[in-house]
Short mmCIF file of N, CA, C and O in Angstrom, two decimals:
data_model
loop_
_atom_site.label_atom_id
_atom_site.label_comp_id
_atom_site.label_asym_id
_atom_site.label_seq_id
_atom_site.Cartn_x
_atom_site.Cartn_y
_atom_site.Cartn_z
N MET A 175 7.44 18.12 18.69
CA MET A 175 8.91 18.62 18.89
C MET A 175 10.01 18.13 17.14
O MET A 175 10.07 17.12 18.16
N ASN A 176 10.75 19.19 17.35
CA ASN A 176 11.45 18.87 16.31
C ASN A 176 12.88 18.56 16.97
O ASN A 176 12.86 19.48 18.13
N PRO A 177 14.00 17.89 16.37
CA PRO A 177 14.91 17.62 17.27
C PRO A 177 16.45 18.77 17.32
O PRO A 177 16.46 19.36 18.41
N GLY A 178 15.64 19.93 16.15
CA GLY A 178 16.63 21.25 16.54
C GLY A 178 15.98 22.53 17.36
O GLY A 178 16.62 23.16 17.27
N ASP A 179 14.68 22.06 18.13
CA ASP A 179 14.00 23.50 18.31
C ASP A 179 14.85 23.10 19.74
O ASP A 179 15.23 22.51 20.47
N VAL A 180 14.87 23.94 20.84
CA VAL A 180 15.55 24.13 21.78
C VAL A 180 14.12 24.25 22.74
O VAL A 180 12.92 24.80 23.02
N ASN A 181 14.68 23.68 23.59
CA ASN A 181 13.92 23.42 25.37
C ASN A 181 14.21 24.65 26.22
O ASN A 181 14.96 24.72 26.77
N LEU A 182 13.27 25.21 26.06
CA LEU A 182 13.44 26.42 27.02
C LEU A 182 13.38 26.00 28.29
O LEU A 182 14.31 26.72 29.03
N GLN A 183 12.86 25.24 29.00
CA GLN A 183 12.86 24.62 30.03
C GLN A 183 13.88 24.11 30.93
O GLN A 183 14.96 24.67 31.61
N GLN A 184 14.52 23.31 29.94
CA GLN A 184 15.98 22.64 29.85
C GLN A 184 16.96 23.70 30.08
O GLN A 184 18.03 23.84 30.99
N LEU A 185 17.21 24.68 29.33
CA LEU A 185 18.17 25.80 28.86
C LEU A 185 17.55 27.03 30.31
O LEU A 185 18.82 26.99 31.30
N LEU A 186 17.03 27.34 30.46
CA LEU A 186 16.53 27.75 31.98
C LEU A 186 17.08 27.23 33.48
O LEU A 186 17.71 27.65 34.04
N GLU A 187 16.61 25.86 33.12
CA GLU A 187 17.75 25.13 34.59
C GLU A 187 18.51 24.89 34.24
O GLU A 187 19.29 24.90 34.82
N GLN A 188 19.35 25.19 33.09
CA GLN A 188 20.72 24.82 32.97
C GLN A 188 21.60 25.80 33.17
O GLN A 188 22.57 26.59 34.35
N ALA A 189 20.72 26.89 33.59
CA ALA A 189 21.24 28.56 33.25
C ALA A 189 20.95 28.54 34.94
O ALA A 189 22.01 29.20 35.76
N GLN A 190 20.20 28.37 35.79
CA GLN A 190 20.22 28.47 37.15
C GLN A 190 20.77 27.77 38.20
O GLN A 190 21.59 27.78 38.71
N LEU A 191 21.22 26.85 37.66
CA LEU A 191 21.65 25.94 38.13
C LEU A 191 23.92 26.17 37.81
O LEU A 191 24.25 26.35 39.04
N MET A 192 24.17 27.00 36.97
CA MET A 192 24.95 27.23 36.73
C MET A 192 25.58 29.04 37.23
O MET A 192 26.31 29.25 37.88
N GLN A 193 24.01 29.46 37.80
CA GLN A 193 24.11 31.26 38.68
C GLN A 193 24.38 30.02 40.23
O GLN A 193 25.31 30.57 40.78
N GLN A 194 23.91 29.08 40.76
CA GLN A 194 23.41 28.29 41.69
C GLN A 194 25.76 28.14 41.84
O GLN A 194 25.79 28.45 43.35
N GLN A 195 26.15 27.88 40.85
CA GLN A 195 27.42 27.44 40.84
C GLN A 195 28.51 28.63 40.79
O GLN A 195 29.58 28.44 41.99
N LEU A 196 27.98 29.52 40.43
CA LEU A 196 28.88 30.85 40.20
C LEU A 196 28.63 31.21 41.76
O LEU A 196 30.24 32.22 42.20
N VAL A 197 27.75 31.53 42.09
CA VAL A 197 27.32 31.94 43.50
C VAL A 197 28.58 31.19 44.59
O VAL A 197 28.62 31.61 45.53
N THR A 198 28.06 29.95 44.46
CA THR A 198 29.19 28.70 45.18
C THR A 198 29.94 29.46 45.26
O THR A 198 31.21 29.83 46.25
N ALA A 199 31.17 29.36 44.41
CA ALA A 199 32.27 29.82 44.29
C ALA A 199 33.15 31.35 44.62
O ALA A 199 33.90 31.48 45.02
N GLN A 200 31.97 31.88 44.45
CA GLN A 200 31.99 33.29 44.52
C GLN A 200 32.54 33.36 46.11
O GLN A 200 33.29 34.13 47.00
N GLN A 201 31.22 32.60 47.04
CA GLN A 201 31.30 32.56 48.25
C GLN A 201 32.77 31.48 48.95
O GLN A 201 33.76 32.09 50.09
N GLU A 202 33.52 30.40 47.86
CA GLU A 202 34.44 29.59 48.55
C GLU A 202 35.90 30.83 48.30
O GLU A 202 36.48 30.47 48.96
N LEU A 203 35.20 31.93 47.21
CA LEU A 203 36.98 32.54 46.87
C LEU A 203 36.68 33.56 48.64
O LEU A 203 37.84 33.61 48.72
N SER A 204 35.57 34.07 48.58
CA SER A 204 35.42 35.04 49.63
C SER A 204 36.35 34.46 50.64
O SER A 204 36.29 34.70 51.81
N ASP A 205 35.85 33.16 51.52
CA ASP A 205 36.30 32.36 52.56
C ASP A 205 38.01 32.19 52.50
O ASP A 205 38.76 31.96 53.75
N ALA A 206 38.46 31.57 50.96
CA ALA A 206 39.58 31.15 50.93
C ALA A 206 40.39 32.75 51.02
O ALA A 206 40.89 33.83 50.86
N GLU A 207 42.05 31.89 51.76
CA GLU A 207 42.79 32.80 51.86
C GLU A 207 43.80 32.35 51.54
O GLU A 207 44.35 31.27 51.40
N VAL A 208 44.93 33.19 50.89
CA VAL A 208 45.72 32.97 50.18
C VAL A 208 47.17 33.92 50.81
O VAL A 208 47.20 34.86 50.45
N GLU A 209 48.73 33.35 50.41
CA GLU A 209 49.55 34.44 50.90
C GLU A 209 50.65 33.91 50.08
O GLU A 209 50.66 33.19 48.73
N GLY A 210 50.86 35.69 50.17
CA GLY A 210 52.33 36.29 49.33
C GLY A 210 53.19 36.24 50.08
O GLY A 210 53.08 37.28 51.37
N SER A 211 54.78 36.29 49.52
CA SER A 211 56.16 36.27 50.08
C SER A 211 57.41 36.99 49.71
O SER A 211 56.73 37.21 48.19
N SER A 212 57.56 37.73 50.14
CA SER A 212 58.86 38.04 49.60
C SER A 212 60.69 38.77 50.80
O SER A 212 60.03 38.80 51.85
N GLY A 213 61.07 38.65 49.61
CA GLY A 213 63.02 38.89 50.30
C GLY A 213 62.77 37.43 51.51
O GLY A 213 63.44 37.39 52.46
N GLY A 214 62.61 36.56 51.40
CA GLY A 214 62.97 35.50 51.89
C GLY A 214 61.49 34.99 52.76
O GLY A 214 62.50 34.47 53.76
N GLY A 215 61.06 34.99 53.25
CA GLY A 215 59.50 35.58 53.93
C GLY A 215 59.69 36.38 55.13
O GLY A 215 58.70 36.21 56.22
N LEU A 216 60.70 37.99 54.81
CA LEU A 216 60.47 38.73 55.36
C LEU A 216 59.11 39.45 55.81
O LEU A 216 58.99 40.28 56.97
N VAL A 217 58.18 39.30 54.45
CA VAL A 217 57.39 39.88 54.60
C VAL A 217 55.65 38.89 53.88
O VAL A 217 56.66 38.87 52.85
N VAL A 218 55.25 38.78 54.30
CA VAL A 218 54.21 37.77 54.09
C VAL A 218 51.98 38.57 53.61
O VAL A 218 52.50 39.83 54.97
N ALA A 219 51.80 38.66 52.63
CA ALA A 219 50.58 39.22 53.15
C ALA A 219 49.28 38.32 52.78
O ALA A 219 49.72 37.18 51.89
N THR A 220 48.62 38.36 53.52
CA THR A 220 47.50 37.26 53.18
C THR A 220 46.48 38.23 52.64
O THR A 220 45.90 38.67 53.13
N VAL A 221 45.65 37.24 51.23
CA VAL A 221 44.63 38.37 50.86
C VAL A 221 43.64 37.24 50.65
O VAL A 221 43.70 35.87 50.58
N ASN A 222 42.24 37.63 50.27
CA ASN A 222 41.35 36.52 50.46
C ASN A 222 41.12 35.98 48.96
O ASN A 222 42.03 36.35 47.59
N GLY A 223 40.50 34.94 48.27
CA GLY A 223 40.37 34.55 46.85
C GLY A 223 39.84 36.08 46.54
O GLY A 223 40.18 35.85 44.89
N SER A 224 39.11 36.98 46.33
CA SER A 224 38.61 38.23 45.70
C SER A 224 40.38 39.12 45.30
O SER A 224 39.70 39.84 44.96
N GLY A 225 41.34 39.11 46.17
CA GLY A 225 41.99 39.87 46.32
C GLY A 225 42.14 41.08 47.15
O GLY A 225 43.31 41.80 47.06
N GLU A 226 41.38 40.70 48.47
CA GLU A 226 41.05 41.79 49.69
C GLU A 226 42.34 41.55 50.03
O GLU A 226 42.70 40.20 50.81
N LEU A 227 43.26 42.50 50.88
CA LEU A 227 44.39 42.10 51.80
C LEU A 227 44.02 42.13 52.94
O LEU A 227 43.17 43.29 53.47
N LEU A 228 43.91 40.84 53.77
CA LEU A 228 43.53 40.79 54.85
C LEU A 228 45.02 40.70 55.98
O LEU A 228 44.30 40.90 57.24
N GLU A 229 45.62 40.71 56.13
CA GLU A 229 46.63 40.54 56.33
C GLU A 229 48.44 40.62 56.18
O GLU A 229 48.49 40.42 55.44
N LEU A 230 49.12 41.62 57.27
CA LEU A 230 50.45 41.58 56.79
C LEU A 230 51.44 42.00 57.64
O LEU A 230 51.13 42.71 58.93
N GLU A 231 52.70 40.62 57.35
CA GLU A 231 53.67 40.74 58.38
C GLU A 231 54.46 41.04 57.97
O GLU A 231 55.12 40.66 56.92
N ILE A 232 55.24 42.01 58.69
CA ILE A 232 56.79 42.44 58.58
C ILE A 232 57.56 41.86 59.79
O ILE A 232 57.65 41.73 60.79
N SER A 233 58.87 40.96 59.48
CA SER A 233 59.28 40.38 60.35
C SER A 233 60.23 41.75 60.90
O SER A 233 60.56 42.37 59.61
N PRO A 234 60.85 41.37 62.32
CA PRO A 234 61.92 42.44 62.63
C PRO A 234 62.81 42.58 61.84
O PRO A 234 64.19 43.43 61.57
N LEU A 235 62.97 41.03 61.61
CA LEU A 235 64.93 41.59 60.78
C LEU A 235 64.68 41.92 59.43
O LEU A 235 65.89 42.15 59.04
N ALA A 236 63.77 42.73 59.29
CA ALA A 236 63.64 43.46 58.12
C ALA A 236 64.06 44.89 58.56
O ALA A 236 64.46 45.82 57.39
N ILE A 237 64.11 45.02 59.68
CA ILE A 237 64.50 46.85 60.09
C ILE A 237 65.68 46.38 60.78
O ILE A 237 66.18 46.01 60.84
N ASP A 238 66.21 47.73 59.81
CA ASP A 238 68.24 48.30 60.12
C ASP A 238 67.74 49.52 61.09
O ASP A 238 67.64 51.06 59.71
N ALA A 239 67.42 49.37 62.15
CA ALA A 239 67.79 51.28 63.24
C ALA A 239 68.57 51.96 63.07
O ALA A 239 68.22 53.04 63.13
N SER A 240 70.06 50.99 62.16
CA SER A 240 71.33 52.14 61.86
C SER A 240 70.61 52.81 60.59
O SER A 240 71.48 54.16 60.43
N ASP A 241 69.82 52.34 59.72
CA ASP A 241 69.81 53.61 58.71
C ASP A 241 67.68 53.32 57.97
O ASP A 241 67.38 52.70 57.52
N PRO A 242 67.28 53.82 59.52
CA PRO A 242 65.61 54.38 59.13
C PRO A 242 65.53 54.63 57.82
O PRO A 242 64.36 53.70 56.86
N GLU A 243 65.78 55.01 56.90
CA GLU A 243 65.49 55.68 55.90
C GLU A 243 65.65 55.26 54.97
O GLU A 243 64.83 54.57 53.62
N GLU A 244 66.45 53.91 54.52
CA GLU A 244 66.87 52.93 53.33
C GLU A 244 66.06 51.99 53.84
O GLU A 244 65.04 51.07 53.15
N THR A 245 66.02 51.54 55.15
CA THR A 245 65.06 50.09 55.62
C THR A 245 63.45 50.66 55.56
O THR A 245 62.74 50.15 54.85
N ALA A 246 62.82 51.91 55.65
CA ALA A 246 61.81 52.25 55.16
C ALA A 246 61.48 52.01 53.32
O ALA A 246 60.35 51.26 53.12
N GLN A 247 62.53 52.10 52.86
CA GLN A 247 62.02 51.67 51.28
C GLN A 247 62.09 50.64 51.23
O GLN A 247 61.35 49.90 50.18
N THR A 248 63.69 49.64 51.71
CA THR A 248 63.44 48.47 51.37
C THR A 248 61.85 47.96 51.73
O THR A 248 61.44 46.98 51.11
N ILE A 249 60.89 48.09 52.91
CA ILE A 249 60.33 47.35 53.63
C ILE A 249 58.51 47.86 52.71
O ILE A 249 57.93 46.97 52.18
N ALA A 250 58.63 49.14 51.84
CA ALA A 250 57.84 49.24 51.12
C ALA A 250 58.09 48.67 49.51
O ALA A 250 56.95 48.34 49.36
N ASP A 251 59.12 48.31 49.54
CA ASP A 251 59.17 46.99 48.16
C ASP A 251 59.06 46.41 48.28
O ASP A 251 58.40 45.35 47.55
N LEU A 252 59.46 45.52 50.15
CA LEU A 252 58.74 44.07 50.13
C LEU A 252 57.53 44.03 49.90
O LEU A 252 56.88 42.73 50.12
N VAL A 253 56.68 44.93 51.22
CA VAL A 253 55.66 45.10 50.89
C VAL A 253 54.82 45.10 49.57
O VAL A 253 53.44 43.86 49.76
N LEU A 254 55.08 45.52 49.27
CA LEU A 254 54.54 45.72 47.56
C LEU A 254 54.74 44.88 46.60
O LEU A 254 53.74 43.88 46.00
N ALA A 255 56.08 43.76 46.68
CA ALA A 255 56.35 42.49 46.69
C ALA A 255 55.65 41.47 47.33
O ALA A 255 55.06 40.72 46.43
N ALA A 256 55.26 41.46 48.45
CA ALA A 256 54.30 40.10 49.42
C ALA A 256 52.91 40.39 48.51
O ALA A 256 52.42 39.39 48.04
N VAL A 257 52.43 41.86 48.30
CA VAL A 257 50.77 41.68 47.89
C VAL A 257 50.97 41.42 47.12
O VAL A 257 49.98 40.83 46.11
N ARG A 258 51.73 41.84 45.61
CA ARG A 258 51.48 41.47 44.88
C ARG A 258 51.61 39.78 44.00
O ARG A 258 50.58 39.11 43.20
N ASP A 259 52.87 38.97 44.71
CA ASP A 259 52.73 37.74 44.79
C ASP A 259 51.46 37.03 45.55
O ASP A 259 51.08 36.39 44.69
N ALA A 260 51.06 38.02 46.47
CA ALA A 260 49.22 37.58 46.98
C ALA A 260 48.08 37.48 46.64
O ALA A 260 47.68 36.65 46.10
N VAL A 261 48.47 38.33 45.63
CA VAL A 261 47.00 39.03 44.79
C VAL A 261 47.21 38.06 43.39
O VAL A 261 46.08 37.30 42.86
N ARG A 262 48.39 37.43 43.32
CA ARG A 262 48.65 36.69 41.89
C ARG A 262 48.42 35.75 42.37
O ARG A 262 47.42 34.98 41.33
N ALA A 263 48.49 34.82 43.29
CA ALA A 263 47.83 33.51 43.45
C ALA A 263 46.06 34.08 43.71
O ALA A 263 45.65 32.60 43.56
N ALA A 264 45.91 34.79 44.14
CA ALA A 264 43.90 34.48 44.05
C ALA A 264 44.00 35.13 42.52
O ALA A 264 42.98 34.00 42.39
N GLY A 265 44.62 35.39 42.06
CA GLY A 265 43.83 35.12 40.46
C GLY A 265 44.34 34.07 39.97
O GLY A 265 43.25 33.65 39.34
N GLU A 266 45.34 33.23 40.67
CA GLU A 266 44.95 31.88 40.00
C GLU A 266 43.78 30.99 40.39
O GLU A 266 42.91 30.02 40.34
N LEU A 267 43.27 31.09 41.98
CA LEU A 267 42.82 30.50 42.75
C LEU A 267 41.12 30.81 41.96
O LEU A 267 40.01 30.33 41.69
N GLN A 268 40.81 32.23 41.60
CA GLN A 268 39.79 32.62 40.90
C GLN A 268 39.90 31.80 39.23
O GLN A 268 38.14 31.77 38.96
N GLN A 269 40.86 31.71 38.70
CA GLN A 269 40.98 31.15 37.63
C GLN A 269 40.73 29.58 37.60
O GLN A 269 39.35 29.13 36.99
N GLU A 270 40.96 29.55 38.51
CA GLU A 270 40.57 27.89 38.91
C GLU A 270 38.63 27.25 39.54
O GLU A 270 38.71 26.66 38.97
N LYS A 271 38.06 27.98 40.21
CA LYS A 271 37.13 28.36 40.74
C LYS A 271 35.93 28.41 39.44
O LYS A 271 34.92 27.63 39.45
N LEU A 272 36.61 29.84 39.26
CA LEU A 272 35.48 30.49 37.95
C LEU A 272 35.92 30.00 36.37
O LEU A 272 35.10 30.40 35.46
N GLY A 273 36.94 29.57 36.26
CA GLY A 273 37.31 29.47 34.84
C GLY A 273 36.33 28.56 34.12
O GLY A 273 35.93 28.47 33.00
N PRO A 274 36.00 27.03 34.72
CA PRO A 274 35.30 26.39 33.94
C PRO A 274 33.57 27.34 33.90
O PRO A 274 32.94 26.56 33.28
N LEU A 275 33.25 27.91 34.88
CA LEU A 275 32.08 28.32 34.88
C LEU A 275 32.18 29.66 33.38
O LEU A 275 30.74 29.18 32.57
N ALA A 276 32.78 30.05 33.47
CA ALA A 276 33.77 30.86 32.12
C ALA A 276 32.80 30.08 31.04
O ALA A 276 32.56 30.34 29.67
N GLN A 277 34.06 29.00 30.94
CA GLN A 277 33.76 28.04 29.77
C GLN A 277 32.22 27.80 29.32
O GLN A 277 32.18 27.62 27.88
N GLY A 278 31.96 27.48 30.42
CA GLY A 278 30.58 26.77 30.54
C GLY A 278 29.58 28.48 29.81
O GLY A 278 28.19 27.79 29.47
N LEU A 279 29.91 29.31 30.19
CA LEU A 279 29.38 30.65 29.62
C LEU A 279 29.58 31.02 27.69
O LEU A 279 29.10 31.87 27.14
N GLY A 280 30.37 29.51 26.95
CA GLY A 280 30.68 29.84 25.93
C GLY A 280 32.26 30.48 25.47
O GLY A 280 32.97 30.68 24.82
N GLY A 281 33.15 30.62 26.62
CA GLY A 281 34.09 31.01 26.93
C GLY A 281 34.71 32.50 26.59
O GLY A 281 35.80 32.76 26.33
N GLY A 282 33.38 33.73 26.07
CA GLY A 282 33.56 34.32 25.90
C GLY A 282 33.85 35.66 25.89
O GLY A 282 33.79 36.66 26.43
N LEU A 283 34.25 35.12 27.90
CA LEU A 283 34.53 36.36 29.04
C LEU A 283 36.26 36.65 28.35
O LEU A 283 36.41 36.77 29.52
N GLY A 284 36.71 35.86 27.95
CA GLY A 284 38.25 35.66 28.11
C GLY A 284 38.90 35.38 29.62
O GLY A 284 40.04 35.68 29.83
N GLY A 285 37.94 34.20 30.34
CA GLY A 285 38.59 34.19 31.44
C GLY A 285 38.19 34.93 32.42
O GLY A 285 38.34 35.15 33.51
N GLN A 286 37.90 36.72 32.10
CA GLN A 286 37.11 37.21 32.87
C GLN A 286 35.98 37.44 33.56
O GLN A 286 34.94 37.91 32.49
N LEU A 287 35.80 36.94 34.44
CA LEU A 287 34.23 37.79 35.08
C LEU A 287 33.61 39.46 35.13
O LEU A 287 35.45 39.48 36.23
N PRO A 288 33.10 40.14 35.55
CA PRO A 288 33.22 41.63 35.88
C PRO A 288 33.04 41.51 37.58
O PRO A 288 32.72 40.24 38.04
N GLY A 289 34.04 42.05 37.78
CA GLY A 289 33.81 42.46 39.36
C GLY A 289 35.40 41.41 39.58
O GLY A 289 35.39 41.49 40.76
N PHE A 290 35.93 40.54 38.54
CA PHE A 290 36.84 39.92 39.57
C PHE A 290 38.30 40.48 38.28
O PHE A 290 38.26 40.17 37.41
#
């Protein structure tokens, strides 16, 4: 065997190891929960590491009974901001967990894996 020859068995073992690491990272992301908030904590959104919305909390302090139309619009804006904040945090967690695996693939994925 020449030094430049590819050891297919070793390459296959490395690929299997990376696949196991990817499955583990995906499970960790699915189990992880991150929060995002808006309005100084008036609205808190909780998503899992894959970005799926798990919980949404709206403080009663966000409600102005004297102006229901304005309150509805304000709450909608706060919810959007909190969910976006939570999804951003989930994206950072994905990068933390999956970034090293993407680099192990040659970095040709631009930091993005299909489905994430």
